[in-house]
Coordinates of C-alpha atoms in Angstrom, one line a residue:
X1 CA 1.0 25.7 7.1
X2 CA 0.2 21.9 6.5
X3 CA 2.4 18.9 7.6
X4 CA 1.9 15.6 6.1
X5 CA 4.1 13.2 8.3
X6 CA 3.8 9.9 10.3
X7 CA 5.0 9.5 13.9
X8 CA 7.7 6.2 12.5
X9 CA 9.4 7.9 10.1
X10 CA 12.5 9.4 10.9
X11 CA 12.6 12.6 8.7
X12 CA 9.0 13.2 9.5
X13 CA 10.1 13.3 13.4
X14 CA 13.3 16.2 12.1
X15 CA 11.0 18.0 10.8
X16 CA 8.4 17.9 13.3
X17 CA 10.8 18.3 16.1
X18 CA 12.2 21.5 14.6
X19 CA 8.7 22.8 14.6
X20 CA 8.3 22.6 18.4
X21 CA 12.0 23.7 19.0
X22 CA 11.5 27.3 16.7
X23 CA 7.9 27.3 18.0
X24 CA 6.5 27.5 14.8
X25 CA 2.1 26.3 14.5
X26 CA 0.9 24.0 12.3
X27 CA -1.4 21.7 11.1
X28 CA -1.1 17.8 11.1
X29 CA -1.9 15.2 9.0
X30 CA -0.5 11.7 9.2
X31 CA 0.1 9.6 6.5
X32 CA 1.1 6.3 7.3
X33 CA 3.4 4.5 4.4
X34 CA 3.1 1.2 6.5
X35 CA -0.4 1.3 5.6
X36 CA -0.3 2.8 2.2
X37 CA -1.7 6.2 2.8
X38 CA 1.2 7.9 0.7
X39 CA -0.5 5.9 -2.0
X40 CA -3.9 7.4 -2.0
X41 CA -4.2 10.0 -5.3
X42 CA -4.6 13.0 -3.4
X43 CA -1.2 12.7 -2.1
X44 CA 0.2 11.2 -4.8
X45 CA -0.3 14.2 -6.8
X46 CA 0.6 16.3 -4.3
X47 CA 4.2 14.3 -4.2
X48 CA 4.8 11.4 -7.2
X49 CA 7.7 10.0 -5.1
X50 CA 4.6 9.1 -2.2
X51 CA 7.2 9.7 0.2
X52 CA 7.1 11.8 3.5
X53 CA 7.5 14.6 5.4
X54 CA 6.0 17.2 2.8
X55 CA 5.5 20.9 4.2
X56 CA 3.2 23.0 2.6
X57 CA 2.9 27.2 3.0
X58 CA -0.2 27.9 0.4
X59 CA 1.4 27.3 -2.7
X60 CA 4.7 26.7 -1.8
X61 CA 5.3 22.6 -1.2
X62 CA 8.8 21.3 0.2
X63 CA 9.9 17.7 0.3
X64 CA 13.7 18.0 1.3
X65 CA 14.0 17.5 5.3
X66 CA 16.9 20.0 5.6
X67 CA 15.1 22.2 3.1
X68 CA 12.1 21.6 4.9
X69 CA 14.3 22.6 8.5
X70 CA 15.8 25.7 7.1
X71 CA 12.3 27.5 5.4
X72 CA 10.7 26.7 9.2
X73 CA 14.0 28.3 10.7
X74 CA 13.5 31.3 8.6
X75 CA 9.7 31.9 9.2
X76 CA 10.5 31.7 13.0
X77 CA 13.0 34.5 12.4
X78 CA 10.3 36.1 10.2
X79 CA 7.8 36.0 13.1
X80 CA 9.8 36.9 16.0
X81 CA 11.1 40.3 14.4
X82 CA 14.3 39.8 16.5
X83 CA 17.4 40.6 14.7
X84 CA 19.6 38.8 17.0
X85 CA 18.2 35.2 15.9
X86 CA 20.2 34.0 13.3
X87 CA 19.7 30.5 11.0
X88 CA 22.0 27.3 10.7
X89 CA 25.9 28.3 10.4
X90 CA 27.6 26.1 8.1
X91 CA 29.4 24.1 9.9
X92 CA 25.5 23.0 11.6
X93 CA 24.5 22.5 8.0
X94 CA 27.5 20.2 7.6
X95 CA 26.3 18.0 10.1
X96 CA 23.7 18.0 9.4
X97 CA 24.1 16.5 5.1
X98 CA 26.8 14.5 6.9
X99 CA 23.7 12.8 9.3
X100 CA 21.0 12.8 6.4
X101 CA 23.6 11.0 3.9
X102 CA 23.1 8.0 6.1
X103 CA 19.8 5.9 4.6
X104 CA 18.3 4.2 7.5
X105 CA 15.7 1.6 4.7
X106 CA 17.8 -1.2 4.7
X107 CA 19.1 -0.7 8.0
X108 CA 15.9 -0.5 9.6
X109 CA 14.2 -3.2 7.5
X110 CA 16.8 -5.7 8.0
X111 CA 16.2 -5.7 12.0
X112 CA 12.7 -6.4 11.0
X113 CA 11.5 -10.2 11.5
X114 CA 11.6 -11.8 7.9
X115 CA 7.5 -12.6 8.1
X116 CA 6.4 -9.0 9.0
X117 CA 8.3 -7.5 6.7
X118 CA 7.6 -9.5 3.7
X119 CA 3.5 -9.6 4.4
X120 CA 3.9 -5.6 4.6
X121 CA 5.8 -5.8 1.4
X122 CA 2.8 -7.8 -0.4
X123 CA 0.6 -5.6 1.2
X124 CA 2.1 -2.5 0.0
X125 CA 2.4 -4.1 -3.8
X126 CA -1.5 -4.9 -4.1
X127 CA -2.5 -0.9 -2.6
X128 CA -0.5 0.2 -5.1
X129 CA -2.0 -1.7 -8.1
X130 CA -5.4 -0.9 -6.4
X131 CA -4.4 3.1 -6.5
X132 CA -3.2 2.4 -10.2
X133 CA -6.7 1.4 -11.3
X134 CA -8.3 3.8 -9.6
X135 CA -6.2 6.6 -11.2
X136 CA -4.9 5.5 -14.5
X137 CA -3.4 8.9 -15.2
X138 CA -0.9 8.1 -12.6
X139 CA 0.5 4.9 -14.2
X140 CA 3.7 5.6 -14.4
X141 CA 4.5 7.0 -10.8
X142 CA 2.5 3.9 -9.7
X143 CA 4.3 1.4 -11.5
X144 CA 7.7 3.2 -10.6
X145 CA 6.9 2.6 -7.0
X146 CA 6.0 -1.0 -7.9
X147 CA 9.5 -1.0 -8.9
X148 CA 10.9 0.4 -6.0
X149 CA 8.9 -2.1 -4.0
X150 CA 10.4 -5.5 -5.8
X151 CA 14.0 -3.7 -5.8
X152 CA 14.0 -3.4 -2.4
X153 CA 13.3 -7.1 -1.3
X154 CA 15.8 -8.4 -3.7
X155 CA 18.3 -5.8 -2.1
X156 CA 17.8 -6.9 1.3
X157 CA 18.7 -10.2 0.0
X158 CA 22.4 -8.4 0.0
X159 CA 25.1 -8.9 1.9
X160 CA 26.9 -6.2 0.3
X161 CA 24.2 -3.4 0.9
X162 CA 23.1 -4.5 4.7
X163 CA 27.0 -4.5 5.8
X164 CA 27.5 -1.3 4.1
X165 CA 24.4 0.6 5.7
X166 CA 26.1 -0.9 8.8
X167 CA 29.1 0.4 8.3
X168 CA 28.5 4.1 7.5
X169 CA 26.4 4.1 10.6
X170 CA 28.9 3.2 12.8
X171 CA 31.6 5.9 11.1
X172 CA 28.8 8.4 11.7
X173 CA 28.0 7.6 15.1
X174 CA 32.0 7.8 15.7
X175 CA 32.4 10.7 14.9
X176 CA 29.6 12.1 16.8
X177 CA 31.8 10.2 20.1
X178 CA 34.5 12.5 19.3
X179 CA 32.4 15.5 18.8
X180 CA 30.4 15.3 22.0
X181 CA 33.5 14.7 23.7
X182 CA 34.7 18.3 22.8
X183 CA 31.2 19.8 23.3
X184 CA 27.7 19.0 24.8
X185 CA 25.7 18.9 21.6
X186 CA 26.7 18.4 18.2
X187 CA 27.8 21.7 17.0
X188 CA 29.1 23.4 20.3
X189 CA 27.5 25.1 23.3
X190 CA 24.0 25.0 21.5
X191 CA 21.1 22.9 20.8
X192 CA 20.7 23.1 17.0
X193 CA 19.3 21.6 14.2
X194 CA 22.1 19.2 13.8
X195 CA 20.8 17.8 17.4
X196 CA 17.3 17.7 15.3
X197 CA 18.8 15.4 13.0
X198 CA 20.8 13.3 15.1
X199 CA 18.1 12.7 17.7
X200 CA 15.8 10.5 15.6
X201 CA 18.9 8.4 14.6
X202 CA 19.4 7.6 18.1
X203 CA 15.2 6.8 18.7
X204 CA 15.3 4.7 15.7
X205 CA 18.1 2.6 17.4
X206 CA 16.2 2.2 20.3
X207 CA 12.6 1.3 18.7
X208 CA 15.1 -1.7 16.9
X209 CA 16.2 -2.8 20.5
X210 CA 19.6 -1.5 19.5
X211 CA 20.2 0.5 22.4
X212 CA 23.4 -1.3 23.7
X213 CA 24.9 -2.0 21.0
X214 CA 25.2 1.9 19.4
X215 CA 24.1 3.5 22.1
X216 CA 25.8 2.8 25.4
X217 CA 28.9 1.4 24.5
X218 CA 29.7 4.9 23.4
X219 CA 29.7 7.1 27.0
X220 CA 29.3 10.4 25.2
X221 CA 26.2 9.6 23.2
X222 CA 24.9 7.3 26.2
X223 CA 25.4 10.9 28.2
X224 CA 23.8 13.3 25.2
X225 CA 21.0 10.3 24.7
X226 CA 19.8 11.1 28.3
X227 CA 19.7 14.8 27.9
X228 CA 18.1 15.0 24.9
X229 CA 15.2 12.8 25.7
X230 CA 14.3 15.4 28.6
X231 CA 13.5 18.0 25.7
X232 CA 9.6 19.4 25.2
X233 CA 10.1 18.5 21.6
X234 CA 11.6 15.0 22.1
X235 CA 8.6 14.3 24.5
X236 CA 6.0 15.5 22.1
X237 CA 7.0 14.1 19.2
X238 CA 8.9 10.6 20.0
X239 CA 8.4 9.5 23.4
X240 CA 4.6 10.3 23.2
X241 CA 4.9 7.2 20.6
X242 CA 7.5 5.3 21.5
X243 CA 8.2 5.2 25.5
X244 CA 7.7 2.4 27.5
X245 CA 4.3 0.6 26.5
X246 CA 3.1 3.4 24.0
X247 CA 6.1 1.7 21.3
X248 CA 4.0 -1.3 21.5
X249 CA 0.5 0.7 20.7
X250 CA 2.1 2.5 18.4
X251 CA 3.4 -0.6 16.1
X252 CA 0.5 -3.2 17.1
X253 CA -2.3 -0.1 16.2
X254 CA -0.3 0.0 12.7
X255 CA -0.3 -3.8 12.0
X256 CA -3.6 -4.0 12.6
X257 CA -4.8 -2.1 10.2
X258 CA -2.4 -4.0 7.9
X259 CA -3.9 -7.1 9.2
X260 CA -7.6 -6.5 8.8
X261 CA -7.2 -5.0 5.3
X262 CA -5.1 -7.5 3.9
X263 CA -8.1 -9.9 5.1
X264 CA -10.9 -7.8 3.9
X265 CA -8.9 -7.3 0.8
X266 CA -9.7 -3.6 1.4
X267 CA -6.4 -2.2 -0.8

């Protein structure tokens, strides 16, 4: 089984995390969009949208993260022959659409400083023309990301679409406040998937220095927050990024490369 994923984004770390939890080996490969490694041909065939996580089982290839979640839950009940083990109930799977329906682009990318983001943005517009000569019979799917690219500068110019990425986080995280004040994770007594899709949320708030303002002003996700970080899985697959001084590695190792390309002109 074959993972193609990157450590900063957020469905990549569900999917990665829900791996570790169900104990389920695979192999790695990162793909870094920041740098325009989803752009490369070989990957682009293997997914037009250049987008990740993508799970592959020989022939079979999976893009959805909840699909993605629920085919690993099933092969760890395949492999552990016990009856007892049972997948997501629904009202799991409900939190976790309800968590996934929230789209964390313009969120994140707003809380980005203006001159990083746009010099990432250029960059990412010339490796795509550069992938686009280099595989004509990809055109289209290039130029449809070129697209995507240009769209989403001039929607971050939006009032409209910032305030309401805003907004639906907040009713989200809300709502998980008066869940977790019935129950210690998000669907009862358990650890489940839907704490697999919520925890990333949560990380992603911190990476943006967010912490205070989401985090702790709500006591029952300041008190889940805490637990959940002490997880094998959280460890292995965010904070071995992310904590303390390895946050800083992670994004200055990234922006390098950016950098040094962008000045060798190496698209």
């Amino acid at each position: 089984m074959q993972l193609y994923h990157h450590p900063l984004d957020l469905d990549s770390q569900r999917v990665r995390i829900s791996l570790e939890e169900e104990g389920v080996d695979y192999t790695s490969h990162h793909v870094n969009p920041i740098t325009g490694k989803n752009l490369d041909s070989s990957f682009f065939k293997m997914n037009r949208r250049g987008r990740v996580p993508v799970f592959q089982n020989g022939s079979h290839i999976i893009y959805n993260t909840i699909d993605i979640i629920q085919y690993i839950e099933r092969i760890a009940v395949v492999s552990s022959g016990a009856e007892s083990i049972s997948t997501s109930n629904r009202e799991v799977i409900e939190w976790m659409q309800r968590i996934q329906d929230w789209d964390p682009k313009f969120f994140t990318l707003a809380h980005i400083p203006e001159k990083y983001r746009v010099y990432v943005s250029k960059f990412i517009r010339q490796v795509v023309i550069a992938r686009m000569s280099e595989s004509p019979e990809l055109a289209g799917d290039y130029h449809r990301k070129l697209r995507e690219a240009y769209e989403t500068e001039e929607k971050l110019k939006e009032a409209d679409v910032l305030r309401r990425g805003k907004e639906h986080l907040v009713r989200l995280l809300d709502e998980v406040e008066r869940q977790l004040c019935e129950t210690p994770f998000l669907a009862g007594q358990d650890f489940t998937m839907a704490d697999v899709m919520l925890i990333p949320v949560l990380a992603r708030l911190k990476l943006l220095d967010l912490e205070n303002e989401y985090i702790t002003r709500r006591p029952n996700i300041a008190e889940y927050w805490l637990l959940v970080q002490q997880r094998p899985s959280y460890k292995r697959v965010i904070g071995k990024y992310f904590n303390g001084w390895r946050k800083h590695k992670t994004l200055l190792k990234t922006w390098f490369l950016v950098r040094l390309r962008s000045l060798l002109k190496k698209y």
